[in-house]
Amino acid sequence: MKTFNYHSVKDVKEASKLSSSKSAFLAGGMTTIPSMKLGLANYKDIINIKGIKKLSGIKVSGKTVTIGSTTRHAEVANSKEIKKAIPSLSALAEGIGDPQVRNRGTIGGSIANNDPAADYPSACIALNAVIHTNNRKIDAEKFFRGMFETSLKSGEIIESIEFAIPQKSSYQKYPNPASRYAIVGVYVAKHKSGVNVAVTGAKSCVYNDKNLSDILSKNFSADAINNTKISASGMNSDIHASADYRANMVKVFAKKAVEAC
Amino acid sequence: MSKVSLEINGKKISKEIPDHTTLSIFLRDILNLTGTHVGCDTSQCGACVVHVDGKSIKSCTALAADLDGSKITTIEGLTTNGKMHPMQEAFKKLHGLQCGFCTPGMVMSAIDLLKNKKNPSDTEIRDWLEGNICRCTGYQNIVAAVKEAASKM
Ligand SMILES: Cc1cc2nc3c(=O)[nH]c(=O)nc-3n(C[C@H](O)[C@H](O)[C@H](O)COP(=O)(O)OP(=O)(O)OC[C@H]3O[C@@H](n4cnc5c(N)ncnc54)[C@H](O)[C@@H]3O)c2cc1C
Ligand code: FES
Ligand code: FES
């Protein structure tokens, strides 16, 4: 790993001021550190944001669950409040990687990175999340822009993620047996306003399957999507699964999720 | 360079180190604590697992500077007065190792499991050890050793 200047900051302003096109924020480091070691990324400055108190913690109100960006996966997995308000969200966190990844990795790092196979982006879409940054609020639908791409501007810091508590929800994934990233993951959430079917792992970026969402909004049952055809166009194809297989898995896991709701 | 102060296996240590020093390098190359192994160096294999403030983490993927002020336990810190930890005893007794490369990480990870779950099932043990890869044993005896240790701890 090439050398860099390490900074540990106490507030968001300082972090934002230090950042440049050659810097990265250090949250869990579970992506940043291996990327630097593999030479996929090099930074002049590494800015540790975990010392910023207001970025961590969990708040549950009547309608929403708000999670600070540096909150670790293990904290979300073990939170009694989240287990009660949105059990599918704590179950998702429990299924990420392995215990040591969950002890370090953070929700903010996960969504800022927007890996096409990451779990949390699907939760953001399914649970109508609002991403709070140091400058603005961004709807999840507008946040995830493409493969490893988000609408975050340089120096912009995610402070927290606010999820809407659904009536029912379930996240089901077919994990890569080595990393546990999703080969296909489907997050179904039924809100008063309608159903979301967020899909991760299948394409270059997480998306809401509008067709499945519409059908399930009218008739919330696994049988309702029995005859729906999922197109393989735009689906990922790699050593783990072909595009056709992934298309089929989207339906299989959507049905599983509806049944588990 | 940053000054880093850590408590390692009960001993307070302060050193001036390059900013990009990972905890694994700090332990192995600077302190000569080579019980912590480095396999993949990119957070996949778990050979480098140690405890930081009581929780297991992969030391190859944490900056020493980021852990300033923490308490760290490595495999060297498990013995008391020359007596092995019950988890080490169980791995020895039930052949939970062959080449031994993965063992320090396995042992540290398994101890963290028993802190959270006193009597884990086979499935819970296998789930927990998801991040620890062993090329030799086929895992069977590792699971048996963790169960044996659970009954002794
Ligand atoms: C072995 C392994 C297995 C894994 N398995 C899974 C899995 O099954 N499912 C899954 O979803 N993920 C998985 N991950 C990813 C992991 O869970 C982390 O979420 C992810 O690596 C990034 O989070 P981090 O906190 O470590 O971010 P870091 O590595 O610290 O940062 C990543 C990027 O995000 C930016 N960033 C971090 N925080 C903020 C913020 N608050 N505001 C703005 N930008 C920010 C940084 O600048 C950097 O560019 C795995 C990782 C590993 C190493
Ligand atoms: S050496 Fe750290 S996980 Fe492999
Ligand atoms: S004993 Fe050889 S890798 Fe596990």
Short mmCIF file of C-alpha atoms and ligand atoms in Angstrom, two decimals:
data_model
loop_
_atom_site.label_atom_id
_atom_site.label_comp_id
_atom_site.label_asym_id
_atom_site.label_seq_id
_atom_site.Cartn_x
_atom_site.Cartn_y
_atom_site.Cartn_z
CA MET A 1 0.00 0.00 0.00
CA LYS A 2 1.34 3.44 -0.95
CA THR A 3 1.69 5.99 1.78
CA PHE A 4 -0.80 8.81 2.42
CA ASN A 5 -1.50 11.49 5.00
CA TYR A 6 -3.86 10.31 7.72
CA HIS A 7 -6.25 12.79 9.32
CA SER A 8 -8.65 12.15 12.15
CA VAL A 9 -11.33 14.82 12.32
CA LYS A 10 -13.89 15.81 14.95
CA ASP A 11 -16.51 17.58 12.83
CA VAL A 12 -18.07 17.43 9.38
CA LYS A 13 -16.83 20.89 8.32
CA GLU A 14 -13.21 19.92 8.94
CA ALA A 15 -13.67 16.65 7.01
CA SER A 16 -15.23 18.43 4.06
CA LYS A 17 -12.52 21.10 4.03
CA LEU A 18 -9.71 18.53 3.94
CA SER A 19 -11.28 16.53 1.12
CA SER A 20 -10.19 16.79 -2.51
CA SER A 21 -10.24 14.70 -5.68
CA LYS A 22 -7.29 12.79 -4.17
CA SER A 23 -8.84 11.92 -0.82
CA ALA A 24 -11.16 9.31 0.66
CA PHE A 25 -13.13 9.29 3.85
CA LEU A 26 -12.26 6.42 6.14
CA ALA A 27 -15.28 4.75 7.69
CA GLY A 28 -14.96 0.96 8.08
CA GLY A 29 -12.08 0.87 5.59
CA MET A 30 -13.33 -2.51 4.35
CA THR A 31 -13.35 -1.28 0.75
CA THR A 32 -10.86 1.59 0.87
CA ILE A 33 -7.95 -0.33 2.44
CA PRO A 34 -8.07 -3.42 0.17
CA SER A 35 -8.55 -1.15 -2.89
CA MET A 36 -5.38 0.75 -2.01
CA LYS A 37 -3.47 -2.47 -1.41
CA LEU A 38 -4.57 -3.87 -4.77
CA GLY A 39 -3.55 -0.62 -6.50
CA LEU A 40 -7.16 0.00 -7.62
CA ALA A 41 -7.12 3.33 -5.82
CA ASN A 42 -4.50 5.71 -4.46
CA TYR A 43 -5.17 8.63 -2.18
CA LYS A 44 -3.11 11.55 -0.94
CA ASP A 45 -5.29 12.02 2.12
CA ILE A 46 -7.29 9.56 4.19
CA ILE A 47 -9.79 11.35 6.39
CA ASN A 48 -11.10 9.31 9.30
CA ILE A 49 -14.69 10.39 10.01
CA LYS A 50 -15.45 7.92 12.79
CA GLY A 51 -14.53 10.48 15.45
CA ILE A 52 -17.45 12.71 14.38
CA LYS A 53 -19.98 11.95 17.10
CA LYS A 54 -23.14 13.00 15.29
CA LEU A 55 -22.52 10.52 12.45
CA SER A 56 -23.16 7.44 14.53
CA GLY A 57 -26.19 5.98 16.24
CA ILE A 58 -29.72 4.73 15.67
CA LYS A 59 -32.97 6.68 16.15
CA VAL A 60 -36.42 5.13 15.82
CA SER A 61 -39.53 7.31 15.70
CA GLY A 62 -43.14 6.31 14.92
CA LYS A 63 -42.66 6.35 11.15
CA THR A 64 -38.94 6.21 10.49
CA VAL A 65 -35.66 4.57 11.44
CA THR A 66 -32.65 6.87 11.09
CA ILE A 67 -29.17 5.36 11.08
CA GLY A 68 -26.00 7.45 11.36
CA SER A 69 -23.58 6.90 8.48
CA THR A 70 -20.70 5.48 10.55
CA THR A 71 -22.94 2.97 12.33
CA ARG A 72 -21.49 -0.50 11.87
CA HIS A 73 -23.33 -3.43 10.31
CA ALA A 74 -23.09 -5.36 13.62
CA GLU A 75 -24.87 -2.51 15.46
CA VAL A 76 -27.74 -2.56 12.96
CA ALA A 77 -27.91 -6.36 13.11
CA ASN A 78 -28.08 -6.36 16.92
CA SER A 79 -30.26 -3.28 17.51
CA LYS A 80 -33.37 -4.27 19.47
CA GLU A 81 -35.15 -1.14 18.22
CA ILE A 82 -34.51 -1.92 14.54
CA LYS A 83 -35.41 -5.58 15.04
CA LYS A 84 -38.77 -4.38 16.28
CA ALA A 85 -39.40 -1.59 13.76
CA ILE A 86 -37.98 -3.14 10.55
CA PRO A 87 -36.83 -6.72 11.23
CA SER A 88 -35.87 -7.23 7.57
CA LEU A 89 -33.29 -4.43 7.90
CA SER A 90 -31.47 -5.96 10.86
CA ALA A 91 -31.62 -9.35 9.12
CA LEU A 92 -30.01 -7.78 6.02
CA ALA A 93 -27.17 -6.39 8.16
CA GLU A 94 -26.70 -9.80 9.82
CA GLY A 95 -26.22 -11.35 6.37
CA ILE A 96 -23.39 -9.05 5.25
CA GLY A 97 -19.98 -10.69 4.79
CA ASP A 98 -18.75 -12.17 8.05
CA PRO A 99 -18.58 -11.09 11.72
CA GLN A 100 -15.30 -9.20 11.30
CA VAL A 101 -16.60 -7.30 8.26
CA ARG A 102 -19.76 -6.49 10.24
CA ASN A 103 -17.67 -5.26 13.18
CA ARG A 104 -15.95 -2.66 10.95
CA GLY A 105 -18.04 -1.96 7.84
CA THR A 106 -20.53 0.94 7.98
CA ILE A 107 -23.83 1.72 6.29
CA GLY A 108 -22.54 5.07 4.97
CA GLY A 109 -19.46 3.44 3.42
CA SER A 110 -21.61 0.76 1.85
CA ILE A 111 -24.01 3.13 0.10
CA ALA A 112 -21.31 5.67 -0.84
CA ASN A 113 -19.44 2.83 -2.51
CA ASN A 114 -22.61 1.56 -4.28
CA ASP A 115 -21.21 -1.83 -5.20
CA PRO A 116 -23.65 -3.42 -7.70
CA ALA A 117 -23.89 -6.48 -5.40
CA ALA A 118 -24.10 -4.68 -2.04
CA ASP A 119 -27.09 -5.29 0.21
CA TYR A 120 -27.88 -1.88 1.75
CA PRO A 121 -28.69 -0.05 -1.53
CA SER A 122 -31.70 -2.36 -1.95
CA ALA A 123 -32.92 -1.45 1.54
CA CYS A 124 -32.65 2.25 0.68
CA ILE A 125 -34.79 1.81 -2.45
CA ALA A 126 -37.34 -0.57 -0.88
CA LEU A 127 -37.75 1.50 2.29
CA ASN A 128 -38.11 4.90 0.50
CA ALA A 129 -34.96 6.12 2.24
CA VAL A 130 -33.82 9.71 2.37
CA ILE A 131 -30.03 10.18 2.43
CA HIS A 132 -29.06 13.15 4.60
CA THR A 133 -25.73 14.76 3.69
CA ASN A 134 -23.95 17.81 5.06
CA ASN A 135 -25.63 19.88 2.28
CA ARG A 136 -28.98 18.34 1.36
CA LYS A 137 -31.43 15.48 1.47
CA ILE A 138 -31.43 13.02 -1.44
CA ASP A 139 -34.15 10.47 -2.22
CA ALA A 140 -32.72 6.99 -2.60
CA GLU A 141 -34.21 6.74 -6.13
CA LYS A 142 -31.96 9.67 -7.15
CA PHE A 143 -28.93 8.66 -5.08
CA PHE A 144 -27.81 5.45 -6.80
CA ARG A 145 -26.69 6.51 -10.29
CA GLY A 146 -24.83 3.56 -11.78
CA MET A 147 -22.05 1.07 -11.14
CA PHE A 148 -20.07 2.39 -8.11
CA GLU A 149 -21.63 5.79 -8.86
CA THR A 150 -23.82 7.97 -6.64
CA SER A 151 -25.06 11.55 -6.78
CA LEU A 152 -22.63 12.56 -3.99
CA LYS A 153 -20.45 15.53 -4.94
CA SER A 154 -16.76 15.77 -4.05
CA GLY A 155 -16.39 16.48 -0.33
CA GLU A 156 -20.06 15.70 0.38
CA ILE A 157 -20.55 13.56 3.48
CA ILE A 158 -23.44 11.25 4.22
CA GLU A 159 -24.61 12.03 7.75
CA SER A 160 -27.51 9.62 8.11
CA ILE A 161 -30.01 7.47 6.27
CA GLU A 162 -33.69 7.76 7.12
CA PHE A 163 -35.82 4.69 6.31
CA ALA A 164 -39.63 4.65 6.21
CA ILE A 165 -41.08 1.88 8.40
CA PRO A 166 -43.14 -0.34 6.07
CA GLN A 167 -46.26 -2.38 6.91
CA LYS A 168 -44.44 -5.56 5.90
CA SER A 169 -41.07 -6.32 4.37
CA SER A 170 -38.50 -9.00 3.66
CA TYR A 171 -35.05 -9.16 2.07
CA GLN A 172 -34.04 -12.42 0.42
CA LYS A 173 -30.70 -12.99 -1.24
CA TYR A 174 -28.74 -15.64 -3.02
CA PRO A 175 -25.32 -14.95 -1.52
CA ASN A 176 -22.02 -15.48 -3.25
CA PRO A 177 -20.72 -18.42 -1.22
CA ALA A 178 -17.30 -16.79 -0.71
CA SER A 179 -18.00 -13.11 -0.01
CA ARG A 180 -21.74 -13.15 0.81
CA TYR A 181 -22.30 -10.24 -1.59
CA ALA A 182 -25.62 -10.74 -3.42
CA ILE A 183 -25.57 -12.74 -6.65
CA VAL A 184 -29.20 -11.64 -6.60
CA GLY A 185 -30.96 -9.94 -3.69
CA VAL A 186 -34.59 -8.80 -3.63
CA TYR A 187 -36.02 -6.48 -1.00
CA VAL A 188 -39.83 -6.35 -0.97
CA ALA A 189 -41.52 -3.70 1.16
CA LYS A 190 -45.23 -2.99 1.41
CA HIS A 191 -45.99 0.61 2.34
CA LYS A 192 -49.39 2.29 2.65
CA SER A 193 -48.56 4.07 -0.61
CA GLY A 194 -47.63 0.89 -2.52
CA VAL A 195 -45.10 -1.91 -2.84
CA ASN A 196 -41.40 -1.60 -3.76
CA VAL A 197 -39.38 -4.48 -5.19
CA ALA A 198 -35.73 -3.43 -5.01
CA VAL A 199 -33.24 -5.66 -6.78
CA THR A 200 -29.48 -5.78 -6.18
CA GLY A 201 -26.73 -7.93 -7.68
CA ALA A 202 -28.66 -8.51 -10.92
CA LYS A 203 -27.68 -5.41 -12.94
CA SER A 204 -24.90 -2.80 -12.84
CA CYS A 205 -26.83 -0.85 -10.21
CA VAL A 206 -29.67 -1.46 -7.76
CA TYR A 207 -33.16 -0.75 -9.20
CA ASN A 208 -36.84 -0.83 -8.34
CA ASP A 209 -38.63 -3.39 -10.54
CA LYS A 210 -41.63 -1.21 -11.46
CA ASN A 211 -43.53 -4.06 -13.13
CA LEU A 212 -43.32 -6.37 -10.09
CA SER A 213 -44.05 -3.40 -7.79
CA ASP A 214 -47.23 -2.52 -9.73
CA ILE A 215 -48.53 -6.08 -9.77
CA LEU A 216 -47.83 -6.59 -6.05
CA SER A 217 -49.35 -3.20 -5.17
CA LYS A 218 -52.64 -4.49 -6.62
CA ASN A 219 -52.41 -8.03 -5.30
CA PHE A 220 -49.82 -8.71 -2.60
CA SER A 221 -49.29 -12.46 -3.09
CA ALA A 222 -46.50 -14.62 -4.49
CA ASP A 223 -48.96 -16.18 -6.94
CA ALA A 224 -49.67 -12.79 -8.49
CA ILE A 225 -46.21 -12.77 -10.12
CA ASN A 226 -46.15 -16.46 -11.14
CA ASN A 227 -46.61 -15.70 -14.82
CA THR A 228 -44.60 -12.48 -14.96
CA LYS A 229 -41.67 -12.68 -17.32
CA ILE A 230 -38.42 -11.00 -16.20
CA SER A 231 -36.23 -9.93 -19.10
CA ALA A 232 -32.55 -10.91 -19.00
CA SER A 233 -31.60 -7.79 -20.91
CA GLY A 234 -29.11 -5.69 -18.93
CA MET A 235 -28.54 -8.43 -16.36
CA ASN A 236 -24.99 -9.25 -15.23
CA SER A 237 -23.38 -12.40 -16.54
CA ASP A 238 -20.25 -13.76 -14.83
CA ILE A 239 -18.67 -16.92 -13.45
CA HIS A 240 -21.29 -17.03 -10.70
CA ALA A 241 -24.45 -16.80 -12.78
CA SER A 242 -25.62 -16.11 -16.34
CA ALA A 243 -27.99 -13.26 -17.23
CA ASP A 244 -30.88 -15.72 -17.81
CA TYR A 245 -30.27 -17.38 -14.46
CA ARG A 246 -30.21 -14.02 -12.69
CA ALA A 247 -33.47 -12.97 -14.39
CA ASN A 248 -35.12 -16.13 -13.12
CA MET A 249 -33.66 -15.64 -9.63
CA VAL A 250 -35.18 -12.15 -9.44
CA LYS A 251 -38.63 -13.75 -9.66
CA VAL A 252 -37.77 -16.66 -7.38
CA PHE A 253 -36.43 -14.35 -4.67
CA ALA A 254 -39.24 -11.81 -5.11
CA LYS A 255 -41.74 -14.63 -4.46
CA LYS A 256 -39.72 -15.85 -1.49
CA ALA A 257 -39.68 -12.33 -0.06
CA VAL A 258 -43.44 -11.88 -0.49
CA GLU A 259 -44.05 -15.23 1.19
CA ALA A 260 -41.74 -14.28 4.08
CA CYS A 261 -43.51 -10.94 4.67
CA MET B 1 4.07 9.80 10.58
CA SER B 2 1.63 9.49 13.49
CA LYS B 3 2.13 8.69 17.13
CA VAL B 4 0.01 5.71 18.12
CA SER B 5 -0.62 4.46 21.65
CA LEU B 6 -2.16 1.02 22.08
CA GLU B 7 -2.50 -1.49 24.87
CA ILE B 8 -1.41 -4.83 23.45
CA ASN B 9 -1.91 -7.99 25.50
CA GLY B 10 -2.00 -5.85 28.63
CA LYS B 11 1.14 -3.85 27.81
CA LYS B 12 1.00 -0.13 26.94
CA ILE B 13 2.92 0.66 23.77
CA SER B 14 3.53 4.01 22.05
CA LYS B 15 5.28 4.30 18.68
CA GLU B 16 5.81 6.80 15.90
CA ILE B 17 4.72 4.97 12.71
CA PRO B 18 4.07 5.74 9.01
CA ASP B 19 0.40 6.67 8.46
CA HIS B 20 -0.34 3.71 6.20
CA THR B 21 0.78 1.08 8.76
CA THR B 22 -1.93 -1.55 9.20
CA LEU B 23 -2.43 -3.22 12.56
CA SER B 24 -1.10 -6.52 11.12
CA ILE B 25 2.17 -4.83 10.06
CA PHE B 26 2.39 -3.01 13.40
CA LEU B 27 2.07 -6.31 15.27
CA ARG B 28 4.28 -8.46 13.07
CA ASP B 29 6.98 -6.15 11.71
CA ILE B 30 7.28 -3.55 14.44
CA LEU B 31 6.47 -5.53 17.60
CA ASN B 32 7.62 -8.92 16.30
CA LEU B 33 4.34 -10.53 17.38
CA THR B 34 4.26 -12.97 14.48
CA GLY B 35 1.53 -15.20 15.91
CA THR B 36 -0.97 -13.11 13.95
CA HIS B 37 -0.73 -14.41 10.37
CA VAL B 38 -1.31 -12.63 7.07
CA GLY B 39 -2.79 -14.76 4.30
CA CYS B 40 -4.68 -12.74 1.71
CA ASP B 41 -3.91 -9.26 3.10
CA THR B 42 -7.24 -8.05 1.67
CA SER B 43 -9.80 -9.06 4.34
CA GLN B 44 -10.97 -12.37 2.86
CA CYS B 45 -9.19 -15.17 4.76
CA GLY B 46 -9.31 -14.27 8.47
CA ALA B 47 -5.78 -15.49 9.34
CA CYS B 48 -5.09 -12.04 10.82
CA VAL B 49 -8.07 -11.83 13.22
CA VAL B 50 -7.34 -10.17 16.59
CA HIS B 51 -9.55 -8.57 19.22
CA VAL B 52 -9.89 -4.81 19.44
CA ASP B 53 -11.72 -3.64 22.56
CA GLY B 54 -13.13 -7.15 22.90
CA LYS B 55 -14.41 -7.53 19.31
CA SER B 56 -12.84 -9.60 16.55
CA ILE B 57 -11.57 -7.72 13.49
CA LYS B 58 -9.25 -8.40 10.57
CA SER B 59 -5.98 -6.66 11.44
CA CYS B 60 -4.81 -6.48 7.81
CA THR B 61 -7.69 -4.12 7.06
CA ALA B 62 -7.41 -1.65 9.93
CA LEU B 63 -4.94 1.21 10.21
CA ALA B 64 -3.00 1.22 13.47
CA ALA B 65 -3.52 5.00 13.63
CA ASP B 66 -7.31 4.48 13.42
CA LEU B 67 -7.16 2.27 16.54
CA ASP B 68 -5.23 4.77 18.68
CA GLY B 69 -6.17 4.29 22.34
CA SER B 70 -7.65 0.76 21.89
CA LYS B 71 -6.96 -2.43 23.78
CA ILE B 72 -5.77 -5.25 21.57
CA THR B 73 -5.51 -8.96 22.25
CA THR B 74 -3.54 -11.21 19.91
CA ILE B 75 -3.05 -14.99 19.97
CA GLU B 76 0.09 -14.39 22.10
CA GLY B 77 -2.09 -12.78 24.76
CA LEU B 78 -4.31 -15.82 25.37
CA THR B 79 -2.05 -17.89 27.61
CA THR B 80 -2.04 -17.23 31.33
CA ASN B 81 1.13 -18.25 33.25
CA GLY B 82 2.14 -20.52 30.38
CA LYS B 83 -1.22 -22.31 30.37
CA MET B 84 -3.11 -22.48 27.10
CA HIS B 85 -6.55 -20.93 26.69
CA PRO B 86 -9.37 -23.56 26.65
CA MET B 87 -9.92 -22.79 22.94
CA GLN B 88 -6.26 -23.53 22.18
CA GLU B 89 -6.44 -26.72 24.28
CA ALA B 90 -9.52 -27.87 22.36
CA PHE B 91 -7.93 -27.21 18.94
CA LYS B 92 -4.89 -29.23 20.07
CA LYS B 93 -6.90 -32.10 21.55
CA LEU B 94 -9.32 -32.48 18.62
CA HIS B 95 -6.86 -31.81 15.78
CA GLY B 96 -8.56 -28.56 14.78
CA LEU B 97 -5.44 -27.74 12.77
CA GLN B 98 -3.00 -29.24 10.33
CA CYS B 99 -0.54 -26.71 8.91
CA GLY B 100 -1.67 -24.16 11.51
CA PHE B 101 -1.67 -21.15 9.21
CA CYS B 102 -5.33 -20.27 9.73
CA THR B 103 -5.32 -21.26 13.41
CA PRO B 104 -4.55 -17.96 15.18
CA GLY B 105 -7.41 -16.29 13.31
CA MET B 106 -9.75 -19.25 13.85
CA VAL B 107 -9.05 -19.28 17.59
CA MET B 108 -9.51 -15.51 18.00
CA SER B 109 -12.71 -15.54 15.97
CA ALA B 110 -14.12 -18.56 17.83
CA ILE B 111 -13.45 -16.94 21.22
CA ASP B 112 -15.43 -13.90 20.10
CA LEU B 113 -18.31 -16.20 19.14
CA LEU B 114 -18.42 -17.76 22.62
CA LYS B 115 -18.57 -14.28 24.16
CA ASN B 116 -21.86 -13.73 22.36
CA LYS B 117 -23.19 -17.31 22.40
CA LYS B 118 -22.28 -19.71 25.19
CA ASN B 119 -23.39 -22.96 23.49
CA PRO B 120 -23.49 -22.46 19.73
CA SER B 121 -24.88 -25.11 17.37
CA ASP B 122 -22.83 -26.51 14.47
CA THR B 123 -24.65 -24.17 12.09
CA GLU B 124 -24.00 -21.15 14.30
CA ILE B 125 -20.29 -22.04 14.50
CA ARG B 126 -20.02 -22.47 10.73
CA ASP B 127 -21.91 -19.21 10.13
CA TRP B 128 -19.68 -17.32 12.53
CA LEU B 129 -16.48 -18.70 10.97
CA GLU B 130 -17.62 -17.51 7.52
CA GLY B 131 -14.67 -15.10 7.34
CA ASN B 132 -12.02 -17.67 8.33
CA ILE B 133 -10.72 -19.88 5.55
CA CYS B 134 -8.86 -23.15 6.22
CA ARG B 135 -7.13 -24.95 3.37
CA CYS B 136 -6.33 -28.14 5.32
CA THR B 137 -8.82 -29.48 7.82
CA GLY B 138 -12.14 -29.50 6.02
CA TYR B 139 -13.52 -27.61 9.05
CA GLN B 140 -15.01 -30.70 10.73
CA ASN B 141 -12.49 -30.78 13.57
CA ILE B 142 -12.52 -27.01 13.93
CA VAL B 143 -16.26 -27.10 14.61
CA ALA B 144 -15.74 -29.99 17.05
CA ALA B 145 -12.99 -28.04 18.84
CA VAL B 146 -15.16 -24.94 19.23
CA LYS B 147 -17.92 -27.12 20.72
CA GLU B 148 -15.48 -28.75 23.10
CA ALA B 149 -14.16 -25.34 24.20
CA ALA B 150 -17.73 -24.11 24.69
CA SER B 151 -18.35 -26.98 27.12
CA LYS B 152 -15.18 -26.03 29.10
CA MET B 153 -15.54 -22.24 29.20
C1 LIG C 1 -14.75 -9.88 2.81
C2 LIG C 1 -15.84 -8.86 2.59
C3 LIG C 1 -17.15 -9.29 2.44
C4 LIG C 1 -18.18 -8.37 2.23
N1 LIG C 1 -19.44 -8.84 2.07
C5 LIG C 1 -20.44 -7.96 1.83
C6 LIG C 1 -21.79 -8.41 1.65
O1 LIG C 1 -22.10 -9.59 1.75
N2 LIG C 1 -22.74 -7.48 1.39
C7 LIG C 1 -22.46 -6.14 1.32
O2 LIG C 1 -23.36 -5.35 1.10
N3 LIG C 1 -21.21 -5.68 1.53
C8 LIG C 1 -20.20 -6.55 1.77
N4 LIG C 1 -18.94 -6.06 1.98
C9 LIG C 1 -18.72 -4.58 2.02
C10 LIG C 1 -18.67 -4.03 3.44
O3 LIG C 1 -19.81 -4.43 4.11
C11 LIG C 1 -18.63 -2.47 3.58
O4 LIG C 1 -19.92 -1.97 3.67
C12 LIG C 1 -18.02 -1.77 2.46
O5 LIG C 1 -16.76 -2.35 2.27
C13 LIG C 1 -17.83 -0.25 2.65
O6 LIG C 1 -18.04 0.24 3.93
P1 LIG C 1 -16.88 0.84 4.85
O7 LIG C 1 -17.54 1.44 6.01
O8 LIG C 1 -15.86 -0.17 5.10
O9 LIG C 1 -16.35 2.02 3.90
P2 LIG C 1 -14.86 2.54 3.59
O10 LIG C 1 -14.06 1.49 2.95
O11 LIG C 1 -14.29 3.21 4.77
O12 LIG C 1 -15.24 3.65 2.50
C14 LIG C 1 -15.73 3.29 1.21
C15 LIG C 1 -15.99 4.54 0.35
O13 LIG C 1 -17.10 5.26 0.87
C16 LIG C 1 -16.77 6.61 1.13
N5 LIG C 1 -17.48 6.97 2.38
C17 LIG C 1 -17.46 6.26 3.56
N6 LIG C 1 -18.27 6.85 4.46
C18 LIG C 1 -18.80 7.96 3.85
C19 LIG C 1 -19.72 8.96 4.27
N7 LIG C 1 -20.26 8.97 5.49
N8 LIG C 1 -20.04 9.93 3.37
C20 LIG C 1 -19.52 9.94 2.13
N9 LIG C 1 -18.66 9.00 1.67
C21 LIG C 1 -18.31 8.02 2.52
C22 LIG C 1 -15.26 6.66 1.25
O14 LIG C 1 -14.77 7.92 0.82
C23 LIG C 1 -14.83 5.53 0.32
O15 LIG C 1 -14.71 6.00 -0.99
C24 LIG C 1 -17.88 -6.97 2.19
C25 LIG C 1 -16.57 -6.53 2.37
C26 LIG C 1 -15.55 -7.45 2.56
C27 LIG C 1 -14.16 -6.95 2.75
S1 FES C 2 -4.81 -11.57 6.01
FE1 FES C 2 -6.36 -10.37 6.87
S2 FES C 2 -8.11 -11.38 6.19
FE2 FES C 2 -6.57 -12.45 5.12
S1 FES C 3 -4.77 -25.78 9.25
FE1 FES C 3 -3.82 -25.30 7.37
S2 FES C 3 -5.04 -23.64 6.71
FE2 FES C 3 -6.12 -24.34 8.39
#
